[in-house]
Backbone as a chain_set.jsonl record, in Angstrom:
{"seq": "XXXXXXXXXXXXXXXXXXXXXXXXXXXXXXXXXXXXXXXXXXXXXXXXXXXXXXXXXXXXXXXXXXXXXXXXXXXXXXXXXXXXXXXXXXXXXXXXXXXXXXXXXXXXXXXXXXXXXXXXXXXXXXXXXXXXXXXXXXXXXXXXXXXXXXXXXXXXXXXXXXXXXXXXXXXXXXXX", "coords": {"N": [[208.171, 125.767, 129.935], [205.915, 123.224, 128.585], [203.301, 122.117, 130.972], [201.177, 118.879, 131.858], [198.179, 119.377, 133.211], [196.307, 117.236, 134.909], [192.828, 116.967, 135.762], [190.806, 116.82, 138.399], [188.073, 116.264, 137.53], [189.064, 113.686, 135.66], [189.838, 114.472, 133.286], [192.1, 115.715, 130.952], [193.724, 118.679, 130.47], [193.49, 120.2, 127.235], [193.971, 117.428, 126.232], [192.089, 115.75, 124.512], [189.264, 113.464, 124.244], [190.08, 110.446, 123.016], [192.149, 111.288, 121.44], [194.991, 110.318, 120.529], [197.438, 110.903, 119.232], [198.362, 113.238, 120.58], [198.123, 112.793, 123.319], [199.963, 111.155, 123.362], [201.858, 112.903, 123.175], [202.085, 113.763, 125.333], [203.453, 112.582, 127.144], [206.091, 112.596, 127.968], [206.431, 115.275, 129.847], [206.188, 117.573, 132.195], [203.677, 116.909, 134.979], [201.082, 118.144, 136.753], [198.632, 118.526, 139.278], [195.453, 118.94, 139.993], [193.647, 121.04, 142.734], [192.441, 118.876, 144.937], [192.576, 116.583, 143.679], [192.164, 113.004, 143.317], [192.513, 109.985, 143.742], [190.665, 108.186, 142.573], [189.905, 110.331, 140.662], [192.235, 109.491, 139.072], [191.587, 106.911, 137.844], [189.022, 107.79, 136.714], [190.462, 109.358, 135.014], [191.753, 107.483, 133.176], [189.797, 105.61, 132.14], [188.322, 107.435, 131.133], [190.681, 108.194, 128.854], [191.537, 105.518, 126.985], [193.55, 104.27, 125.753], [195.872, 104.697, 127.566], [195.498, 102.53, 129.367], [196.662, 100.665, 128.62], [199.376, 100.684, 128.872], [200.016, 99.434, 131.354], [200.164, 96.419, 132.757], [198.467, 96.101, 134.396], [196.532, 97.86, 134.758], [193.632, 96.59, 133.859], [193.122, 95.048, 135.529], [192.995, 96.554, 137.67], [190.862, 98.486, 137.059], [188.295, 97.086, 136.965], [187.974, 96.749, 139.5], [187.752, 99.582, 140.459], [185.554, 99.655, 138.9], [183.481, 98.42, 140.013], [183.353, 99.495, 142.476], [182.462, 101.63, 145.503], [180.49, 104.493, 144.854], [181.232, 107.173, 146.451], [182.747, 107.736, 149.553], [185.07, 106.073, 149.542], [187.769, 106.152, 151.737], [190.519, 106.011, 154.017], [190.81, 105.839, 157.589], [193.144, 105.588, 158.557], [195.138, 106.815, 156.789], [195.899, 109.885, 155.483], [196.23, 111.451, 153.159], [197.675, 110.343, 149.615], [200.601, 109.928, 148.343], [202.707, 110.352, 145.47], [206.269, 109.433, 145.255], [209.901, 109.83, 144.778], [212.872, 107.92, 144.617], [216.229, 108.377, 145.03], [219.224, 105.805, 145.143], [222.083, 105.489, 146.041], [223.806, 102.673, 145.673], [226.042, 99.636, 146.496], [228.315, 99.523, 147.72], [231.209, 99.051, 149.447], [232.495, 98.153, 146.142], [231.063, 97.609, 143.381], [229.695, 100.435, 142.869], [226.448, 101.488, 142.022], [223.431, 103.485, 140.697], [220.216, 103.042, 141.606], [217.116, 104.07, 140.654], [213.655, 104.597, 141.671], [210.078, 104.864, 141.649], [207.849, 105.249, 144.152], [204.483, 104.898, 145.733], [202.243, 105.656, 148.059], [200.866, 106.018, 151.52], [200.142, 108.762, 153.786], [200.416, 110.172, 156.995], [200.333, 112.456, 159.096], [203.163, 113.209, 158.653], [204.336, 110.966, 158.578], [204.953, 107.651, 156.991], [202.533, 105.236, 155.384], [202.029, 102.465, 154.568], [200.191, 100.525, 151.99], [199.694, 98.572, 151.037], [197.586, 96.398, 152.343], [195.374, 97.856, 151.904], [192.313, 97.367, 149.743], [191.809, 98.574, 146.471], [189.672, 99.693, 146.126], [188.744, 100.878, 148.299], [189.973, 102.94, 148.649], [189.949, 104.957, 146.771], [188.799, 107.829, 147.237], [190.514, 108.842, 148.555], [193.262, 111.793, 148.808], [195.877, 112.844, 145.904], [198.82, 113.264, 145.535], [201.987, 114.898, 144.515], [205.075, 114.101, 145.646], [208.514, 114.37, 147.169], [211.845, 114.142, 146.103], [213.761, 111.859, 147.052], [216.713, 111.124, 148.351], [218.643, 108.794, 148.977], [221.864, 107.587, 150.128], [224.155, 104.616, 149.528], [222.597, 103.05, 151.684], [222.138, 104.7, 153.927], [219.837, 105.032, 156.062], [219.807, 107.135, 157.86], [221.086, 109.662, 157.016], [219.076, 110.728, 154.553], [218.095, 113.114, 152.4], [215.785, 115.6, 151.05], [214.744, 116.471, 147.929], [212.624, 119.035, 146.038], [210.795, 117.807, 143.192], [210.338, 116.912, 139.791], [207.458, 115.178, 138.005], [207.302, 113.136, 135.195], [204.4, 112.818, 133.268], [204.189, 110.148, 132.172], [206.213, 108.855, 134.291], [204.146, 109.277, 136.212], [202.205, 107.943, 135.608], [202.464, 105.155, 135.331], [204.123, 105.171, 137.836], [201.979, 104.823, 139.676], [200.604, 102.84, 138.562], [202.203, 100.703, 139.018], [202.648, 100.543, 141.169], [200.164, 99.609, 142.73], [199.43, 97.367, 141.541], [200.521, 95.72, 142.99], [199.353, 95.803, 145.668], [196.898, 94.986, 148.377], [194.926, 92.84, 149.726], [192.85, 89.697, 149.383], [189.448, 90.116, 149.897], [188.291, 88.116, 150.817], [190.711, 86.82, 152.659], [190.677, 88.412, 154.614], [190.928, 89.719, 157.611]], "CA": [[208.006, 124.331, 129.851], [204.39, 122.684, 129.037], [203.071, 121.452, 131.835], [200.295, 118.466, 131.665], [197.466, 119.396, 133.975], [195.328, 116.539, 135.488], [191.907, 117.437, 136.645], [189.709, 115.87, 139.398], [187.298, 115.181, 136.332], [189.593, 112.388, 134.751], [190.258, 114.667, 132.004], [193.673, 116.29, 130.687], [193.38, 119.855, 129.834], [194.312, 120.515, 126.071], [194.091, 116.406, 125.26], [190.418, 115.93, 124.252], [188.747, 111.741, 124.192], [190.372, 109.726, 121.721], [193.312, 112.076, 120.739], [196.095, 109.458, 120.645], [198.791, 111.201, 119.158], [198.29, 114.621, 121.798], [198.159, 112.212, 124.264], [201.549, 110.61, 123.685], [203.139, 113.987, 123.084], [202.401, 114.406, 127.205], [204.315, 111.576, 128.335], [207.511, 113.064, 128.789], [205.963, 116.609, 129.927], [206.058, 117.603, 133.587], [202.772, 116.628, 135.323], [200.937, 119.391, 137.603], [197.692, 118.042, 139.85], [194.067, 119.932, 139.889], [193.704, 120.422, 143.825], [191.153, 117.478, 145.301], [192.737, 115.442, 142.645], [192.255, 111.659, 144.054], [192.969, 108.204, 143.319], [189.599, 108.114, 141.84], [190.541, 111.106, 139.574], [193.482, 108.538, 138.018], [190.512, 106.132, 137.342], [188.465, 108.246, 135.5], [191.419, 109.453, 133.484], [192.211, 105.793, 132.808], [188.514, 105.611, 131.808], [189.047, 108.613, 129.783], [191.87, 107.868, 128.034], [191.479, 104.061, 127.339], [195.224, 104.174, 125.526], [196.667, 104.395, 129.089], [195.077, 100.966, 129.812], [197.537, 98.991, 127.723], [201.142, 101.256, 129.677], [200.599, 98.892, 132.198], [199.229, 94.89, 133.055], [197.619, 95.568, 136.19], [195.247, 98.607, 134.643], [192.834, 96.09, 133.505], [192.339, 94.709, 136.858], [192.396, 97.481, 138.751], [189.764, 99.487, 136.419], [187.264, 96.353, 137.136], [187.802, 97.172, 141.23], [187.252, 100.573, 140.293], [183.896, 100.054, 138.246], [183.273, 97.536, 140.991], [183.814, 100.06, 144.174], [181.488, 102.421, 145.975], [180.801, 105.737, 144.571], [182.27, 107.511, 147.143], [183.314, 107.242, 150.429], [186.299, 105.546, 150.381], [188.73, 106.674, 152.455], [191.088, 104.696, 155.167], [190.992, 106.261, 158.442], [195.186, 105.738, 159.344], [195.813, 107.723, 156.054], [195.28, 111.528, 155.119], [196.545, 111.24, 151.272], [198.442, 109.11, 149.01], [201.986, 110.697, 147.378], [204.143, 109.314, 144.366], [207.869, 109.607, 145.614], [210.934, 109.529, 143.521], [214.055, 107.68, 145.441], [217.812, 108.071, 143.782], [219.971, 105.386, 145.617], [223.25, 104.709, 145.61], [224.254, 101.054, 146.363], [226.805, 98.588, 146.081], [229.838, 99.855, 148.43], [232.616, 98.723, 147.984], [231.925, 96.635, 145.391], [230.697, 98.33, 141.835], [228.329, 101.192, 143.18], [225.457, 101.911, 141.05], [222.261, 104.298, 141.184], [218.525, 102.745, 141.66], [216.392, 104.934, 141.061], [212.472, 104.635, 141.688], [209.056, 105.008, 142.683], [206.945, 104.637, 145.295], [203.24, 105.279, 146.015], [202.249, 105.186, 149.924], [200.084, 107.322, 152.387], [200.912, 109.468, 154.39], [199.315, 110.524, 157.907], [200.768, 113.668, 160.57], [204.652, 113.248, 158.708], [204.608, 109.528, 158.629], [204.849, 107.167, 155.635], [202.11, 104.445, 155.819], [201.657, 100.963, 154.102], [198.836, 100.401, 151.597], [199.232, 97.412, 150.448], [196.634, 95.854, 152.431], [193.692, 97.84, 151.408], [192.122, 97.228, 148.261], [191.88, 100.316, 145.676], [188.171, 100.583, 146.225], [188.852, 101.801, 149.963], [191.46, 104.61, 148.55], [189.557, 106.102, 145.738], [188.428, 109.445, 147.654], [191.958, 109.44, 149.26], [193.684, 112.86, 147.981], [196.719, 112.462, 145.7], [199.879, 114.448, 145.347], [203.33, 114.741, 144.411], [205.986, 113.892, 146.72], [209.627, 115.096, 146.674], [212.763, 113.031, 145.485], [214.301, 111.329, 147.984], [218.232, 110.665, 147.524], [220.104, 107.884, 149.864], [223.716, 107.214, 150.157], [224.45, 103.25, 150.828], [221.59, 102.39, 152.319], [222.377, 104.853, 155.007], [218.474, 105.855, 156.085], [219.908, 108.109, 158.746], [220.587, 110.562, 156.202], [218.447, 110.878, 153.562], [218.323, 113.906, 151.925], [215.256, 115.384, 150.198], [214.509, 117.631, 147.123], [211.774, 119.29, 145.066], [211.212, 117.414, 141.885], [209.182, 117.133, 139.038], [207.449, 113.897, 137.535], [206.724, 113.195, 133.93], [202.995, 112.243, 133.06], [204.6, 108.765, 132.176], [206.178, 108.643, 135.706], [202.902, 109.344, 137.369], [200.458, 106.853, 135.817], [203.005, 103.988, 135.216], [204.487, 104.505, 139.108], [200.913, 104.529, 140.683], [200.005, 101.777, 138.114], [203.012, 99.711, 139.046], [202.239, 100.01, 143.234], [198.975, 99.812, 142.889], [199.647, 96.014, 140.71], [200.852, 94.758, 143.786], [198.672, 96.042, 146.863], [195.284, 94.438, 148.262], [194.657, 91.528, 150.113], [191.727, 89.724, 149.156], [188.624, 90.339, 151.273], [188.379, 86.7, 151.688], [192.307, 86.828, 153.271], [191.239, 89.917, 155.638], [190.235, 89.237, 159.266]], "C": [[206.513, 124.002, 129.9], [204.244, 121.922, 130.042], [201.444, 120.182, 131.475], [199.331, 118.742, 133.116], [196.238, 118.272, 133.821], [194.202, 117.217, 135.926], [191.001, 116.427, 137.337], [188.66, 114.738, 138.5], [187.919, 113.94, 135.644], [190.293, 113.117, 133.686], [191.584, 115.583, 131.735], [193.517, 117.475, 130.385], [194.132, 119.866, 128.392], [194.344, 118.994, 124.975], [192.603, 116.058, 125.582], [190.83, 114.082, 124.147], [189.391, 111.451, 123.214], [191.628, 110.317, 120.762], [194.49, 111.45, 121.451], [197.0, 110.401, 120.358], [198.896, 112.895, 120.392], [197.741, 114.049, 122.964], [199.616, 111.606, 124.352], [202.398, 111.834, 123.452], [202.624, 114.552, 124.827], [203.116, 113.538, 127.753], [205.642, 112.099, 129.13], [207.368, 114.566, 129.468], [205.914, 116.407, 131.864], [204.451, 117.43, 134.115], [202.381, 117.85, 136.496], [199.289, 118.456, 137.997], [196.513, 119.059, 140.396], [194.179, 120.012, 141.84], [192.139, 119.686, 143.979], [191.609, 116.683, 144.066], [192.642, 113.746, 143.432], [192.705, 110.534, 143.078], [191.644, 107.691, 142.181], [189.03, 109.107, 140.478], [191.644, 110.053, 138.768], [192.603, 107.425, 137.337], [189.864, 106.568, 136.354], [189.183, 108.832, 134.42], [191.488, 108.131, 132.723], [190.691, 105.63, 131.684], [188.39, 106.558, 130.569], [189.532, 108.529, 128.329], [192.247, 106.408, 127.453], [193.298, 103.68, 126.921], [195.944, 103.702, 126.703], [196.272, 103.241, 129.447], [196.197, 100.226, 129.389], [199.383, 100.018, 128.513], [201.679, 100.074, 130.494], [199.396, 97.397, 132.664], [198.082, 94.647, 133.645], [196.515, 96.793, 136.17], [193.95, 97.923, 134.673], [192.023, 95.838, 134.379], [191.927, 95.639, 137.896], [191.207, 98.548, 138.268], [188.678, 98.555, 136.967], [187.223, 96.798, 138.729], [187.751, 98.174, 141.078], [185.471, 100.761, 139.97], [183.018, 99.39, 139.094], [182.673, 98.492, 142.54], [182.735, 100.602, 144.369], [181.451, 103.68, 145.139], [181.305, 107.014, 145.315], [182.107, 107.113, 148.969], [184.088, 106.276, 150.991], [187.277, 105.833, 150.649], [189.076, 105.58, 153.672], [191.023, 106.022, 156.291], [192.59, 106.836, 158.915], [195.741, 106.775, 158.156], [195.177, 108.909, 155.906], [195.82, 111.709, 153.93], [197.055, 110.368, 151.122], [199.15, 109.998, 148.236], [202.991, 109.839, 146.764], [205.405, 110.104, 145.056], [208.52, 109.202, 144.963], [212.039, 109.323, 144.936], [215.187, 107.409, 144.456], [218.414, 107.412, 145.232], [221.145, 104.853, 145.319], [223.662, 103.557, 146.299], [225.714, 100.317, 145.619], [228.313, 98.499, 146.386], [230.185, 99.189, 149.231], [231.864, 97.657, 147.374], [231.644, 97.747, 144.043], [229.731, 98.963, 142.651], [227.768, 101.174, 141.887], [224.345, 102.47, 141.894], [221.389, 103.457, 141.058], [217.962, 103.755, 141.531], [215.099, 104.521, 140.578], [211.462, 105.26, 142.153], [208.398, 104.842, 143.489], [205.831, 105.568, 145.496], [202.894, 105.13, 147.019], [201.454, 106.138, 150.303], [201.011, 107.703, 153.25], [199.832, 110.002, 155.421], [200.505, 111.212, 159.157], [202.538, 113.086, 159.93], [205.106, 111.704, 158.468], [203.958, 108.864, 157.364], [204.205, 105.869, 156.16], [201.647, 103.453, 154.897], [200.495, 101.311, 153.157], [198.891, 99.444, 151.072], [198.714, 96.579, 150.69], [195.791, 96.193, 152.364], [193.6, 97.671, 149.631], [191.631, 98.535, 147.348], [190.739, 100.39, 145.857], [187.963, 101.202, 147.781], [189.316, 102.963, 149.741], [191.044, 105.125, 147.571], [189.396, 107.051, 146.418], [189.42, 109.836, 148.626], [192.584, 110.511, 147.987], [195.056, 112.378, 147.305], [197.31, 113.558, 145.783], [201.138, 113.903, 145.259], [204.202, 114.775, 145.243], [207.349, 114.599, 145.95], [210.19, 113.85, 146.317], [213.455, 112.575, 146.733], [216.247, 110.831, 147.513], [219.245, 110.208, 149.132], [221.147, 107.133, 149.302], [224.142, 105.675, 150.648], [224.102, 102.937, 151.649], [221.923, 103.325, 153.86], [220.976, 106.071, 154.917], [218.617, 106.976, 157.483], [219.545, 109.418, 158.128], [220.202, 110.973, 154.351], [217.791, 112.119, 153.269], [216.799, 114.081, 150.881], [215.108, 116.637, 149.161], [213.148, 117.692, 146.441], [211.693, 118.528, 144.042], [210.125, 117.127, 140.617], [208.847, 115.701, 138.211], [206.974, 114.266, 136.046], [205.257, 112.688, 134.016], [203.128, 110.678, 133.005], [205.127, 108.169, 133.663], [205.026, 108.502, 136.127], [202.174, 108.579, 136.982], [201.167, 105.526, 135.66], [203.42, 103.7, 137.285], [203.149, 104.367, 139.932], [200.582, 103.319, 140.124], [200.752, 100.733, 138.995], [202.743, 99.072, 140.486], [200.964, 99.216, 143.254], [198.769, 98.12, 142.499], [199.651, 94.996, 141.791], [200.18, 95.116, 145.563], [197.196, 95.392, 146.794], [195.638, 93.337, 148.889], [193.279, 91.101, 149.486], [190.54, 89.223, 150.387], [188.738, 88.881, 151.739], [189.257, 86.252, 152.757], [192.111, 87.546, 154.66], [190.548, 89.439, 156.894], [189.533, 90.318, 159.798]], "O": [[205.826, 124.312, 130.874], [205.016, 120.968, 130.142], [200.574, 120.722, 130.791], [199.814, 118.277, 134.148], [195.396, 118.309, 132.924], [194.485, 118.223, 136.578], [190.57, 115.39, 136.832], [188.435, 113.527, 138.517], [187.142, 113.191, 135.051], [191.257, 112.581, 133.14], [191.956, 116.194, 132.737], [192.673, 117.342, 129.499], [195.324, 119.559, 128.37], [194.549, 118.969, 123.762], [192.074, 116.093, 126.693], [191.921, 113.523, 124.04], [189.338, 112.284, 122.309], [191.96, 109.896, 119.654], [194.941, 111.792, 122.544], [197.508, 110.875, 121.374], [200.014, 113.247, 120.77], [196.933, 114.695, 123.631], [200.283, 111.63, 125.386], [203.622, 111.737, 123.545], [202.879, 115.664, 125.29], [203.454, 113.702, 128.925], [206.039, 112.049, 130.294], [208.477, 115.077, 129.622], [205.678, 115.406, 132.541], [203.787, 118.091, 133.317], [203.297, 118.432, 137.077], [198.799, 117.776, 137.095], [196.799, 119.923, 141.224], [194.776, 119.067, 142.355], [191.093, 119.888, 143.363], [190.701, 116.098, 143.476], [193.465, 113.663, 144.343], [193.127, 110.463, 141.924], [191.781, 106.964, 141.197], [188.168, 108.852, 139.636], [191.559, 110.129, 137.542], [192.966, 107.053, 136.221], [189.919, 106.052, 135.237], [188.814, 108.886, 133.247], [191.173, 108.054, 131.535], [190.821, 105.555, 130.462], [188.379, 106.329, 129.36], [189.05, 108.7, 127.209], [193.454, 106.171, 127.497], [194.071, 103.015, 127.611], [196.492, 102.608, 126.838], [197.167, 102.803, 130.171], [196.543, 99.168, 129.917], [200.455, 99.44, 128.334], [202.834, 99.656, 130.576], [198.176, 97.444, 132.822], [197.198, 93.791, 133.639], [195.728, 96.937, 137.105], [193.073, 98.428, 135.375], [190.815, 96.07, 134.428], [190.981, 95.621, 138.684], [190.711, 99.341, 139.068], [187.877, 99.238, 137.605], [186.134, 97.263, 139.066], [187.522, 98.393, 142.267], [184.584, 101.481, 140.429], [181.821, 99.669, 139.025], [181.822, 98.159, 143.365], [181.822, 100.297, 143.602], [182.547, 103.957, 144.654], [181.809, 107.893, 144.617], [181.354, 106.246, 149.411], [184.086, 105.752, 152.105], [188.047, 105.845, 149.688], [188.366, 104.691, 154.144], [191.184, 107.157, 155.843], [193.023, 107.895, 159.369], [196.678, 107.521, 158.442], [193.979, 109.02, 156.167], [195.668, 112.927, 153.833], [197.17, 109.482, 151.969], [198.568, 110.796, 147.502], [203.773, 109.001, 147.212], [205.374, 111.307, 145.317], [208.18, 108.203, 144.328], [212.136, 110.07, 145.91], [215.229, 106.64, 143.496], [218.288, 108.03, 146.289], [221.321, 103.936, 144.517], [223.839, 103.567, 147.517], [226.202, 100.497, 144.503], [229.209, 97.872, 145.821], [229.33, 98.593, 149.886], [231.082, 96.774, 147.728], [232.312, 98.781, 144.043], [228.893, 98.242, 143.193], [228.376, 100.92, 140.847], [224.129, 102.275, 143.09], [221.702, 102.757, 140.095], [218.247, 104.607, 142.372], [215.002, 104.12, 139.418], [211.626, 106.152, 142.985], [208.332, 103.618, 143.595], [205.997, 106.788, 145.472], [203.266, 103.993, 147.307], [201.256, 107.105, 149.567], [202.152, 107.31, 153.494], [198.679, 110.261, 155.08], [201.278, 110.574, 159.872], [203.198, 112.522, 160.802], [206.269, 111.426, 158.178], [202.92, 109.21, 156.8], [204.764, 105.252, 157.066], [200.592, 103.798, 154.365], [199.817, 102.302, 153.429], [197.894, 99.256, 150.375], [198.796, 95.632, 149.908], [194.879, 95.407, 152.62], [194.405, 97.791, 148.708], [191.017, 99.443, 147.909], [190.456, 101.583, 145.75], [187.03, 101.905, 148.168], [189.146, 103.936, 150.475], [191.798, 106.027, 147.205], [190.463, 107.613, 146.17], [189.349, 110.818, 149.365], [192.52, 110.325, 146.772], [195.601, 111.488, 147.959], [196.782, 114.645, 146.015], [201.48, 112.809, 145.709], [204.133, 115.852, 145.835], [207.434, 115.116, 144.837], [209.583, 112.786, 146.194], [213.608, 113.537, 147.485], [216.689, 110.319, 146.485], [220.007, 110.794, 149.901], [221.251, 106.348, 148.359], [224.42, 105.43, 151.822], [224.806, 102.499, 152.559], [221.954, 102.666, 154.9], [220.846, 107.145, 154.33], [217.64, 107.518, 157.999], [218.545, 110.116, 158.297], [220.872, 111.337, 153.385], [216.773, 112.286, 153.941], [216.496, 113.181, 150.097], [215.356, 117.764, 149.589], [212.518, 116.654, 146.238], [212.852, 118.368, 143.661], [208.933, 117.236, 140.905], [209.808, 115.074, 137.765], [206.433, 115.32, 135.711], [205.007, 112.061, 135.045], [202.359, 109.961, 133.645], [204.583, 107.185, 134.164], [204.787, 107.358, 136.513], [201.282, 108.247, 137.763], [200.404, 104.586, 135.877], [203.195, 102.678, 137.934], [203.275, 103.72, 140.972], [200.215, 102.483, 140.95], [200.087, 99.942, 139.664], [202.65, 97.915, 140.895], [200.901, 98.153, 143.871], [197.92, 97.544, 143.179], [199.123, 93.884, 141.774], [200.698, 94.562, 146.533], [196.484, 95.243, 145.801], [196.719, 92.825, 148.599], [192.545, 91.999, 149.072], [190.615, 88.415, 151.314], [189.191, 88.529, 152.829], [188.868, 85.495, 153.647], [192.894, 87.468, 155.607], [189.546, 88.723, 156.866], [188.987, 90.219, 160.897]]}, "num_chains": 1, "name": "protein.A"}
């Protein structure tokens, strides 16, 4: 199976600047992460790759708080990375069950899953990224939740960080 490898640099191994169509033949391809890949690695891909700008609404804005941010040192103290997670849920018992299934982007610090949607992405660029497992609950029952290995597509990974990422931040003005 091809795998798409990310690297720290921004850049894709195998899809060179401006190569649209060997860029959309990675979307559906399993995704694999350089290690020290960061949040600020998904930027300079973005940067990279300008195509990926238009996947999702909230690139636009968040590339300007990127070109905006520090050059490095930002990191949050309460977190020690940031991991995409895949959740399969089943809901709707009795009644018509059906599956949900999504993503989620979040930190993570000593085992514990921690909030980010009050810092703003120029704090969490030099936070590390990584792939999380799949998560699979039964009727909302978070006792037991069950997890597995799993593998994301390239389209998973820059649409579900895009999508979190759309809706986190306070603005400094807001922050006490």
């Amino acid at each position: 199976m091809d795998i798409v490898r990310l690297n720290v640099d921004g850049k894709i191994t195998g899809v060179g600047q401006g190569e649209l169509t060997a860029l959309l033949s990675t979307f559906a391809k399993p995704v694999e992460l350089e290690t020290g890949y960061t949040l600020r690695s998904f930027f300079k891909m973005l940067d990279t790759y300008e195509s990926l700008v238009h996947l999702n609404p909230f690139f636009s804005d968040l590339l300007e708080q990127f070109h905006k941010g520090p050059t490095k040192g930002c990191k949050v103290d309460s977190i020690r990375r940031l991991v995409l997670e895949k959740t399969v849920e089943m809901v709707g018992f009795p009644g018509k069950p059906r599956f949900e299934i999504y993503r989620s982007f979040r930190g993570h610090c000593d085992g514990e899953t921690v909030s980010i949607k009050e810092f703003q992405v120029d704090m969490l660029l030099d936070m590390e990224v990584r792939l999380g497992k799949l998560k699979h609950v039964i009727f909302g029952d978070q006792m037991d939740v069950f997890e597995f290995d799993t593998v994301f597509t390239f389209f998973e990974f820059v649409e579900g960080i895009g999508w979190e990422l759309g809706f986190h931040g306070t603005p400094r003005e807001c922050r006490l």
